[in-house]
Coordinates of C-alpha atoms in Angstrom, one line a residue:
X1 CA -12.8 -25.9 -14.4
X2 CA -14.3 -26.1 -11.0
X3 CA -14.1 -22.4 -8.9
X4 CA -12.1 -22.8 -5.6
X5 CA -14.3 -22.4 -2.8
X6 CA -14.6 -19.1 -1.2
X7 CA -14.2 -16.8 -4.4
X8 CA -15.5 -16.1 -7.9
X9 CA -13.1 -16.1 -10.9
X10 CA -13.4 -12.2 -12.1
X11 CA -14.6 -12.0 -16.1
X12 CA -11.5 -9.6 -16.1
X13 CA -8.2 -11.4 -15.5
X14 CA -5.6 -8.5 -14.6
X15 CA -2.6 -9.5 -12.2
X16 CA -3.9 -10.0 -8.3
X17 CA -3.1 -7.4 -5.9
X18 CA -0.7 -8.2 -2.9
X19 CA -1.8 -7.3 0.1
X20 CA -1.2 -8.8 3.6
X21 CA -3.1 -11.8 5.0
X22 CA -5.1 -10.9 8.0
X23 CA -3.4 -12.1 11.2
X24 CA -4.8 -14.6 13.3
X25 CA -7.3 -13.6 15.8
X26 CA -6.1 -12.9 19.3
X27 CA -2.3 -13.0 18.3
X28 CA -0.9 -10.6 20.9
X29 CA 2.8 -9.2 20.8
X30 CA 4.8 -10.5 24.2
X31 CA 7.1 -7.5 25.7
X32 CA 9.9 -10.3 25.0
X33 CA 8.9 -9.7 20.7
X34 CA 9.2 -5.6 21.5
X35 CA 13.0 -4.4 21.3
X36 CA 13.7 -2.2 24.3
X37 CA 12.7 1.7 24.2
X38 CA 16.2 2.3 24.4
X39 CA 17.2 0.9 21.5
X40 CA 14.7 2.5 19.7
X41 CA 15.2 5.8 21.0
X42 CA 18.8 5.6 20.1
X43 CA 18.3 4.6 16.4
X44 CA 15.2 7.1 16.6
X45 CA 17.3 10.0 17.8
X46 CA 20.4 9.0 15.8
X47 CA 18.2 9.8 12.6
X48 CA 16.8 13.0 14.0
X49 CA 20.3 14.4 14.2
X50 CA 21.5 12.9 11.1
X51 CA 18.3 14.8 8.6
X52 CA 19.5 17.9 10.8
X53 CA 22.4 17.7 8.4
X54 CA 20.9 17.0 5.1
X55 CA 19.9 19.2 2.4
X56 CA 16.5 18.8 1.0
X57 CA 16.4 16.6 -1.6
X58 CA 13.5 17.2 -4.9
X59 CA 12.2 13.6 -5.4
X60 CA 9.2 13.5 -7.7
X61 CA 5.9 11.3 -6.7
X62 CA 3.8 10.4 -9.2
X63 CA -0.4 10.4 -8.0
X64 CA -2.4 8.5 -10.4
X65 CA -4.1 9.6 -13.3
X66 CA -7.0 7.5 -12.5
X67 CA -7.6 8.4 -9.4
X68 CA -7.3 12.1 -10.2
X69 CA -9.5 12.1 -13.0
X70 CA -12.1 10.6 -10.0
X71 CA -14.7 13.2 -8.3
X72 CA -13.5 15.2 -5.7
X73 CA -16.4 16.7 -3.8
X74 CA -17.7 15.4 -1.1
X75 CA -20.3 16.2 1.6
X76 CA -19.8 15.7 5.1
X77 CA -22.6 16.8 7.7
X78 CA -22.6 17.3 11.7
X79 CA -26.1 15.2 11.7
X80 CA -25.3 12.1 10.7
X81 CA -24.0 11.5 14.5
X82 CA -25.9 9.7 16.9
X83 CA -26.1 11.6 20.4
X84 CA -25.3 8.2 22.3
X85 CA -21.7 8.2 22.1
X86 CA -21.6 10.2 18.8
X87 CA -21.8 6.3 16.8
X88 CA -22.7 6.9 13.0
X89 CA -26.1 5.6 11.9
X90 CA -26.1 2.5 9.3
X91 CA -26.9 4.8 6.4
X92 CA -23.9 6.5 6.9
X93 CA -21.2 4.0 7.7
X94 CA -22.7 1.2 4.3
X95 CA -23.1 2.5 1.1
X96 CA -22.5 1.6 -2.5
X97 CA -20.3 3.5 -5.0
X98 CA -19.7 4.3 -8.4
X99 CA -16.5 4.9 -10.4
X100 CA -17.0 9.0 -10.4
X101 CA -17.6 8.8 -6.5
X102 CA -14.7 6.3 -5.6
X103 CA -12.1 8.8 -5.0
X104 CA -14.6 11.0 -2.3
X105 CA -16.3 8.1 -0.9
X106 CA -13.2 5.7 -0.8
X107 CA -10.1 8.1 -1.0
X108 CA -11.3 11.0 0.7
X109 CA -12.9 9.6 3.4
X110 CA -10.6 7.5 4.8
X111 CA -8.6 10.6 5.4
X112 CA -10.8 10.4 8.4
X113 CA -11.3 6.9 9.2
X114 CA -10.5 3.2 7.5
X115 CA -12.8 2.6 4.9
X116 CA -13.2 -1.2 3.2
X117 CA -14.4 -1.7 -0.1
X118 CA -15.9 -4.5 -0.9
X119 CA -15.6 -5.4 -4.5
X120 CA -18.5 -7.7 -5.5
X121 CA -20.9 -9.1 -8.5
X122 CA -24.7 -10.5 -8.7
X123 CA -23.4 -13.1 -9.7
X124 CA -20.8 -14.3 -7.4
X125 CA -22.6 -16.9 -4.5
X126 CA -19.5 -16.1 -2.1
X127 CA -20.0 -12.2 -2.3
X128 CA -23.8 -13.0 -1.2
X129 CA -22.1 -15.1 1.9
X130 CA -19.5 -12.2 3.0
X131 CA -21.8 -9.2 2.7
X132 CA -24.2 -9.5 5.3
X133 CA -20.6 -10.2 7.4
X134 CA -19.2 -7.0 6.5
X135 CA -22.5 -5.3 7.1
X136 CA -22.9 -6.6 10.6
X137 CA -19.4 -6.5 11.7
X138 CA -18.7 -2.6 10.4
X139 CA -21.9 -1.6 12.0
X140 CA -20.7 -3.6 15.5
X141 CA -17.5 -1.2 15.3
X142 CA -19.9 1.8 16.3
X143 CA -18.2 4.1 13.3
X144 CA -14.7 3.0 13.6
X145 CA -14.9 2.4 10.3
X146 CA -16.8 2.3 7.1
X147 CA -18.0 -0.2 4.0
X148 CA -18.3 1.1 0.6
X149 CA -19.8 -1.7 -2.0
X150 CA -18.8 -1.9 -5.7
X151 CA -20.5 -3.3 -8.5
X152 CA -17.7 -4.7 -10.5
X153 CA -20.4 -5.4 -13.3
X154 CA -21.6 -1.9 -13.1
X155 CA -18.3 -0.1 -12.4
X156 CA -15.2 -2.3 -13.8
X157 CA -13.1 0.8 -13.9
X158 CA -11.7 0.7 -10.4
X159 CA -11.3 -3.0 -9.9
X160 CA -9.1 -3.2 -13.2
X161 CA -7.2 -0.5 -12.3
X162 CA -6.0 -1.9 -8.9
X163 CA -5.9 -5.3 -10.4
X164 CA -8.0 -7.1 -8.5
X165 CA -8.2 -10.7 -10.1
X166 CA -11.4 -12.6 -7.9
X167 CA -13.9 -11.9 -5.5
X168 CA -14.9 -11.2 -3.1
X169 CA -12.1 -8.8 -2.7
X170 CA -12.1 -6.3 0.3
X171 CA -9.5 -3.8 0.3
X172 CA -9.1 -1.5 3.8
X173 CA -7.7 2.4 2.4
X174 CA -6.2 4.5 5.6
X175 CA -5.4 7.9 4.8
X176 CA -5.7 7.9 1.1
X177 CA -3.8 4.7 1.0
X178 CA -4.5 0.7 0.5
X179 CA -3.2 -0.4 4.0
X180 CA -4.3 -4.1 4.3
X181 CA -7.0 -6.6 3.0
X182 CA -8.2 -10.3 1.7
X183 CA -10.4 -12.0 -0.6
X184 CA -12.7 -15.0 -0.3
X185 CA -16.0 -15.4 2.2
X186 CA -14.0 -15.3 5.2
X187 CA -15.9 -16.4 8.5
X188 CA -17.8 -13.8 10.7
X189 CA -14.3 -14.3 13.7
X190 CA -11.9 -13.7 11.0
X191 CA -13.6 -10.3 9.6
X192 CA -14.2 -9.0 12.9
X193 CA -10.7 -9.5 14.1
X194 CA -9.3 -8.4 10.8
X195 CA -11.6 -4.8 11.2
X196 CA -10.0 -4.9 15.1
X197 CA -6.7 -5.0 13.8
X198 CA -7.2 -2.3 11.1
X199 CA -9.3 0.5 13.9
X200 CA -7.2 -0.5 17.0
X201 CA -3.9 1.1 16.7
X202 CA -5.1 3.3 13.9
X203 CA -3.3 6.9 15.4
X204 CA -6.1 9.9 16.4
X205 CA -5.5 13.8 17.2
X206 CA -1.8 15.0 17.2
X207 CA 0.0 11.6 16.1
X208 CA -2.2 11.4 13.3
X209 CA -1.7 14.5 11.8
X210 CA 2.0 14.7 12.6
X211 CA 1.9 11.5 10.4
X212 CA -0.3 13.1 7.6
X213 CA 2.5 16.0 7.5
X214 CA 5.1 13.9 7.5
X215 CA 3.8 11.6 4.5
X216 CA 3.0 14.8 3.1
X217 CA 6.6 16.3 3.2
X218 CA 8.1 13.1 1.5
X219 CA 5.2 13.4 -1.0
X220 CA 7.3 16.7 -1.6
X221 CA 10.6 15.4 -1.7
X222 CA 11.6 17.1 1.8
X223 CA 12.6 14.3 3.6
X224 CA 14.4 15.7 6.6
X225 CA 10.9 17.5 7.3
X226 CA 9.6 14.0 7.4
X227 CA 11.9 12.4 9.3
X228 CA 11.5 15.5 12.0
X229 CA 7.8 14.9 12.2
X230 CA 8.1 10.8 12.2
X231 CA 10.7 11.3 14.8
X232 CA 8.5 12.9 16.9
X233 CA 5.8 10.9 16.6
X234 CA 8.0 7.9 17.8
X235 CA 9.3 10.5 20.7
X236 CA 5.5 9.6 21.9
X237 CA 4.6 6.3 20.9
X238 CA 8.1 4.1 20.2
X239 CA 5.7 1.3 18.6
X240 CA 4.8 3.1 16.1
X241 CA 4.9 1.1 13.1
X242 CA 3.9 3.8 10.4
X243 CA 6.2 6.0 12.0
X244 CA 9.1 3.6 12.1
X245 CA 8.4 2.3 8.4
X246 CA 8.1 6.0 7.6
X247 CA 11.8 6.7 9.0
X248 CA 12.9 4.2 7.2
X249 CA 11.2 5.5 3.9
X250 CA 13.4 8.8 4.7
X251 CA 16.4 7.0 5.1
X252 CA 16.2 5.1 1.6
X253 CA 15.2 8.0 0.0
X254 CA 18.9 10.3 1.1
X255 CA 20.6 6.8 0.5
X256 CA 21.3 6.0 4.3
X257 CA 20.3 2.5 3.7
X258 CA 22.1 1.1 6.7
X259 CA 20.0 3.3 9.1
X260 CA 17.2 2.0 7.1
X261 CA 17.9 -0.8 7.7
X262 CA 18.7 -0.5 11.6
X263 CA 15.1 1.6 11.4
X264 CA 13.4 -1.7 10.2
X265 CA 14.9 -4.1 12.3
X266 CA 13.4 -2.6 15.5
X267 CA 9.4 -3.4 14.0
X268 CA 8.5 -6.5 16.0
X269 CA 8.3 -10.1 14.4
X270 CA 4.7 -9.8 14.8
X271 CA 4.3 -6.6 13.1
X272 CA 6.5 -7.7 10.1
X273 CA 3.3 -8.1 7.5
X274 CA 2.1 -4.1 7.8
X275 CA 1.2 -3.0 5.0
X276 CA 3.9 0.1 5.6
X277 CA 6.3 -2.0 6.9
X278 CA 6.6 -4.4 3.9
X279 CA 6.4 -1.8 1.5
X280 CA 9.4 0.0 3.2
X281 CA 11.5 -3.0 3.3
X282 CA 10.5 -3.7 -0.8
X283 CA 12.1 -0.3 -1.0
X284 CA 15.0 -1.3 0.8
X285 CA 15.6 -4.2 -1.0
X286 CA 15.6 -2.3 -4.3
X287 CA 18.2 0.5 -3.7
X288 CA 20.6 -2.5 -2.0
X289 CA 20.1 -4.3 -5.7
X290 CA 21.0 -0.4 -7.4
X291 CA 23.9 0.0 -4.9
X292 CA 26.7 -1.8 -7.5
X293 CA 25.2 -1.4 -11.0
X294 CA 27.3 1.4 -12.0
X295 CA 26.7 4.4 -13.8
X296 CA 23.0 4.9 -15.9
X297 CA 24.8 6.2 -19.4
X298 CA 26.8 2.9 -19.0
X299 CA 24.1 0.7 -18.6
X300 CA 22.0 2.3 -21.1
X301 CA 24.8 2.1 -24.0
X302 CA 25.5 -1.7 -23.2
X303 CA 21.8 -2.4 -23.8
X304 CA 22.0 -0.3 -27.5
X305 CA 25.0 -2.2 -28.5
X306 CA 22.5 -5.4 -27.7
X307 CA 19.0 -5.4 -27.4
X308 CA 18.8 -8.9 -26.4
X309 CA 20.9 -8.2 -23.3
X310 CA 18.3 -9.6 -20.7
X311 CA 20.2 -9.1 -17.7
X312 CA 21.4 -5.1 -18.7
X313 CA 18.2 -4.5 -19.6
X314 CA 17.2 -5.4 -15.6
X315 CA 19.8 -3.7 -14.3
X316 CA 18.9 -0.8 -16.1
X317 CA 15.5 -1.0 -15.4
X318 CA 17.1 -1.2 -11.6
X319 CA 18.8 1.7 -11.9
X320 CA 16.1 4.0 -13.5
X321 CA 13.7 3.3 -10.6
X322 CA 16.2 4.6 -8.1
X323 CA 16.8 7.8 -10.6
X324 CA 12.8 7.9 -9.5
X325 CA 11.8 7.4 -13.3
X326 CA 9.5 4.2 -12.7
X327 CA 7.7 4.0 -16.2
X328 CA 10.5 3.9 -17.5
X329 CA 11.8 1.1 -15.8
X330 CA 8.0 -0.6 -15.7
X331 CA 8.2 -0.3 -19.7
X332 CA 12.3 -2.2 -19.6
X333 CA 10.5 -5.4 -17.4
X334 CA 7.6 -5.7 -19.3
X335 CA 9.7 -6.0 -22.6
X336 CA 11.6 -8.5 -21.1
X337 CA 8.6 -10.6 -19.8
X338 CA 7.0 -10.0 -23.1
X339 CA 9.9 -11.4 -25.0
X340 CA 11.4 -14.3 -22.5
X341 CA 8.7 -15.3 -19.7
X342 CA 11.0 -17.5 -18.4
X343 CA 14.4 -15.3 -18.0
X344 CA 16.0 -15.6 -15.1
X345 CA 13.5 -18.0 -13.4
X346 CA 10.7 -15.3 -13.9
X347 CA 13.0 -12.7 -12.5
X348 CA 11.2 -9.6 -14.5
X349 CA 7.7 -10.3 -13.3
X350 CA 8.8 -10.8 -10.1
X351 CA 10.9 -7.6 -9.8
X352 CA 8.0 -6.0 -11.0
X353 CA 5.7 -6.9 -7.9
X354 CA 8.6 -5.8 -5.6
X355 CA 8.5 -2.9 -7.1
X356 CA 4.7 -2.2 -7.0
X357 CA 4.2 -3.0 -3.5
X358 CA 6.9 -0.2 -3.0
X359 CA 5.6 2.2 -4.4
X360 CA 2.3 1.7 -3.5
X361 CA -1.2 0.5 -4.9
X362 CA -2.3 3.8 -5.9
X363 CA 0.6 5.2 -7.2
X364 CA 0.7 5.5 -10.9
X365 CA 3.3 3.9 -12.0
X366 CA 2.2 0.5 -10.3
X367 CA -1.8 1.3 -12.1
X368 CA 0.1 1.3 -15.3
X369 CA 2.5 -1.2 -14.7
X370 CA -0.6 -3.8 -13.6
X371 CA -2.3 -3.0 -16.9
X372 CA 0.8 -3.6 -18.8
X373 CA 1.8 -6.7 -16.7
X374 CA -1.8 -7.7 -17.7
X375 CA -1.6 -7.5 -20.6
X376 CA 1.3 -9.4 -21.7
X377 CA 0.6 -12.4 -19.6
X378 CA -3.2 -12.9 -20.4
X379 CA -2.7 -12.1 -24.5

């Protein structure tokens, strides 16, 4: 079978990543696409008063094995600045990677600016194409951002794990997290406005460590910390979209889905593909399906009197991820994929990738959940 054009067929055949399409270049927002700064301030300041009155609530987040197990040093060094408007030399914004240096150059480092990994192989013509793109363009961004290279021949590990299907596949990681990306040889216009997009609203000083704290406080299970320090981000900047898709992460999280929901409808049409932004709303969309399935015991009795009992077994796995016990509910879809593909029009598999790009690529539930997923459908 002929390979489409743009992309390789990985030797490994794991379930694709989702990640946004890049927009296209020079799509600008019109003030008429913004809702007013009123409106946002009123759902904005609505919240701030409402987590004043909620009691911490413990919600356990899973980090990923994988990435764990992954080196964590690092070494940074003043002298890799140039003195002519402090740009990074080539040698330090391109470099290749390994599996034990992923997590420092990859995850670490774009703690401190967007990183893209390009995920390539010798033997791929397209990857031959993109890379001298991606070189040129990431070094016209005067250290804005940085490319890390992968050897998916050499270092499989990593592209498995984030399942990662054909290449070339680059994947942009913002403060430890995937935040956007695309595969195929894309044109030289389309990577450069795609590397715009990802540096140009990316937050700096204050905002971007009032955002680190408040992803770290939800991390924690404290959401009305978070929503404080998202809050005030958005005090500053309305158009924040992290911070708005963050807000509504708090929301969802002490059950106030209808201010989630409020929260989310002020992001802007155009803005509607963020990597946040979707994953937020997947979120939503979940704990509205868990809102009328009743109590877990129930559930979980109904599916031992019958085993076969496709759509309890989906509604418990529903009501296990919003108990925040997502193996669990990974391991009740995958045994209904594994024993009817077709249930429900597909319904497991698909409830599985809603529930990935929830939670995140790098969470671990959605690492295990891919290989699982994999699994099953390419035995």
């Amino acid at each position: 079978m002929p390979k489409p054009a743009g992309y390789c067929n990985s030797p490994q055949r794991p379930v694709p990543i989702r990640l946004p399409a890049p927009s296209a270049p020079g799509q600008l927002k019109t003030n008429d696409e913004a809702p007013s700064i009123a409106g946002r301030m009123a759902v904005i300041e609505l919240g701030r008063k409402a987590f004043l009155r909620l009691a911490r609530i413990p919600i356990a987040k899973p980090v990923s094995a994988f990435l764990r197990n992954c080196a964590l040093t690092r070494q940074r060094t003043k002298d890799t600045m140039l003195q002519d408007g402090g740009a990074a030399t080539a040698d330090t914004l391109i470099k290749e990677t390994t599996t034990q240096s992923f997590m420092a150059d990859v995850i670490e480092e774009s703690k401190h600016q967007p990183v893209l990994i390009d995920f390539w192989a010798p033997w791929c013509g397209p990857c031959k194409q993109l890379t001298p793109i991606l070189e040129k363009a990431v070094r016209a961004a005067k250290g804005r951002v940085k490319l890390v290279k992968m050897n998916i021949d050499e270092h499989p590990a990593v592209a498995q794990q984030m399942g990662i299907q054909s290449i070339p596949a680059v994947i942009a990681f913002a403060n430890g997290q995937p935040a956007d990306g695309f595969m195929g040889a894309l044109p030289e216009g389309q990577v450069t406005a795609f590397i715009d997009r990802l540096t140009k609203g990316a937050p700096t000083g204050p905002a971007a460590d009032l955002l680190k704290e408040a992803e770290a406080a939800l991390v924690e299970g404290d959401a009305a910390t978070a929503a404080a320090l998202f809050a005030q981000v958005l005090g500053e900047d309305a158009g924040n979209i992290t911070a708005l898709a963050g807000l509504a992460r708090c929301y969802i999280e002490t059950g106030s889905l209808e201010l989630a929901t409020k929260t989310l409808a002020l992001v802007p049409e155009a803005k509607r593909g963020d990597a946040a932004v979707t994953a937020a709303q997947a979120m939503l969309d979940i704990a509205e399906q868990a809102k009328s399935l009743g109590p877990l015991a129930d559930l979980e009795q109904k599916l031992a009197a019958n085993p076969l009992d496709h759509q309890t077994r989906f509604d418990l796995a529903l009501a296990l991820n919003a108990g925040n016990r997502r193996l669990e509910a990974v391991s009740h879809l995958i045994d209904i994929v594994r024993r009817d593909r077709k249930w429900n029009d597909d319904g497991a598999r698909r409830q599985l990738v809603q529930f990935f790009e929830a939670w995140g690529a790098a969470d671990e539930a959605t690492i295990e959940g891919r290989k699982k997923l994999s699994s099953v459908l390419f035995a």
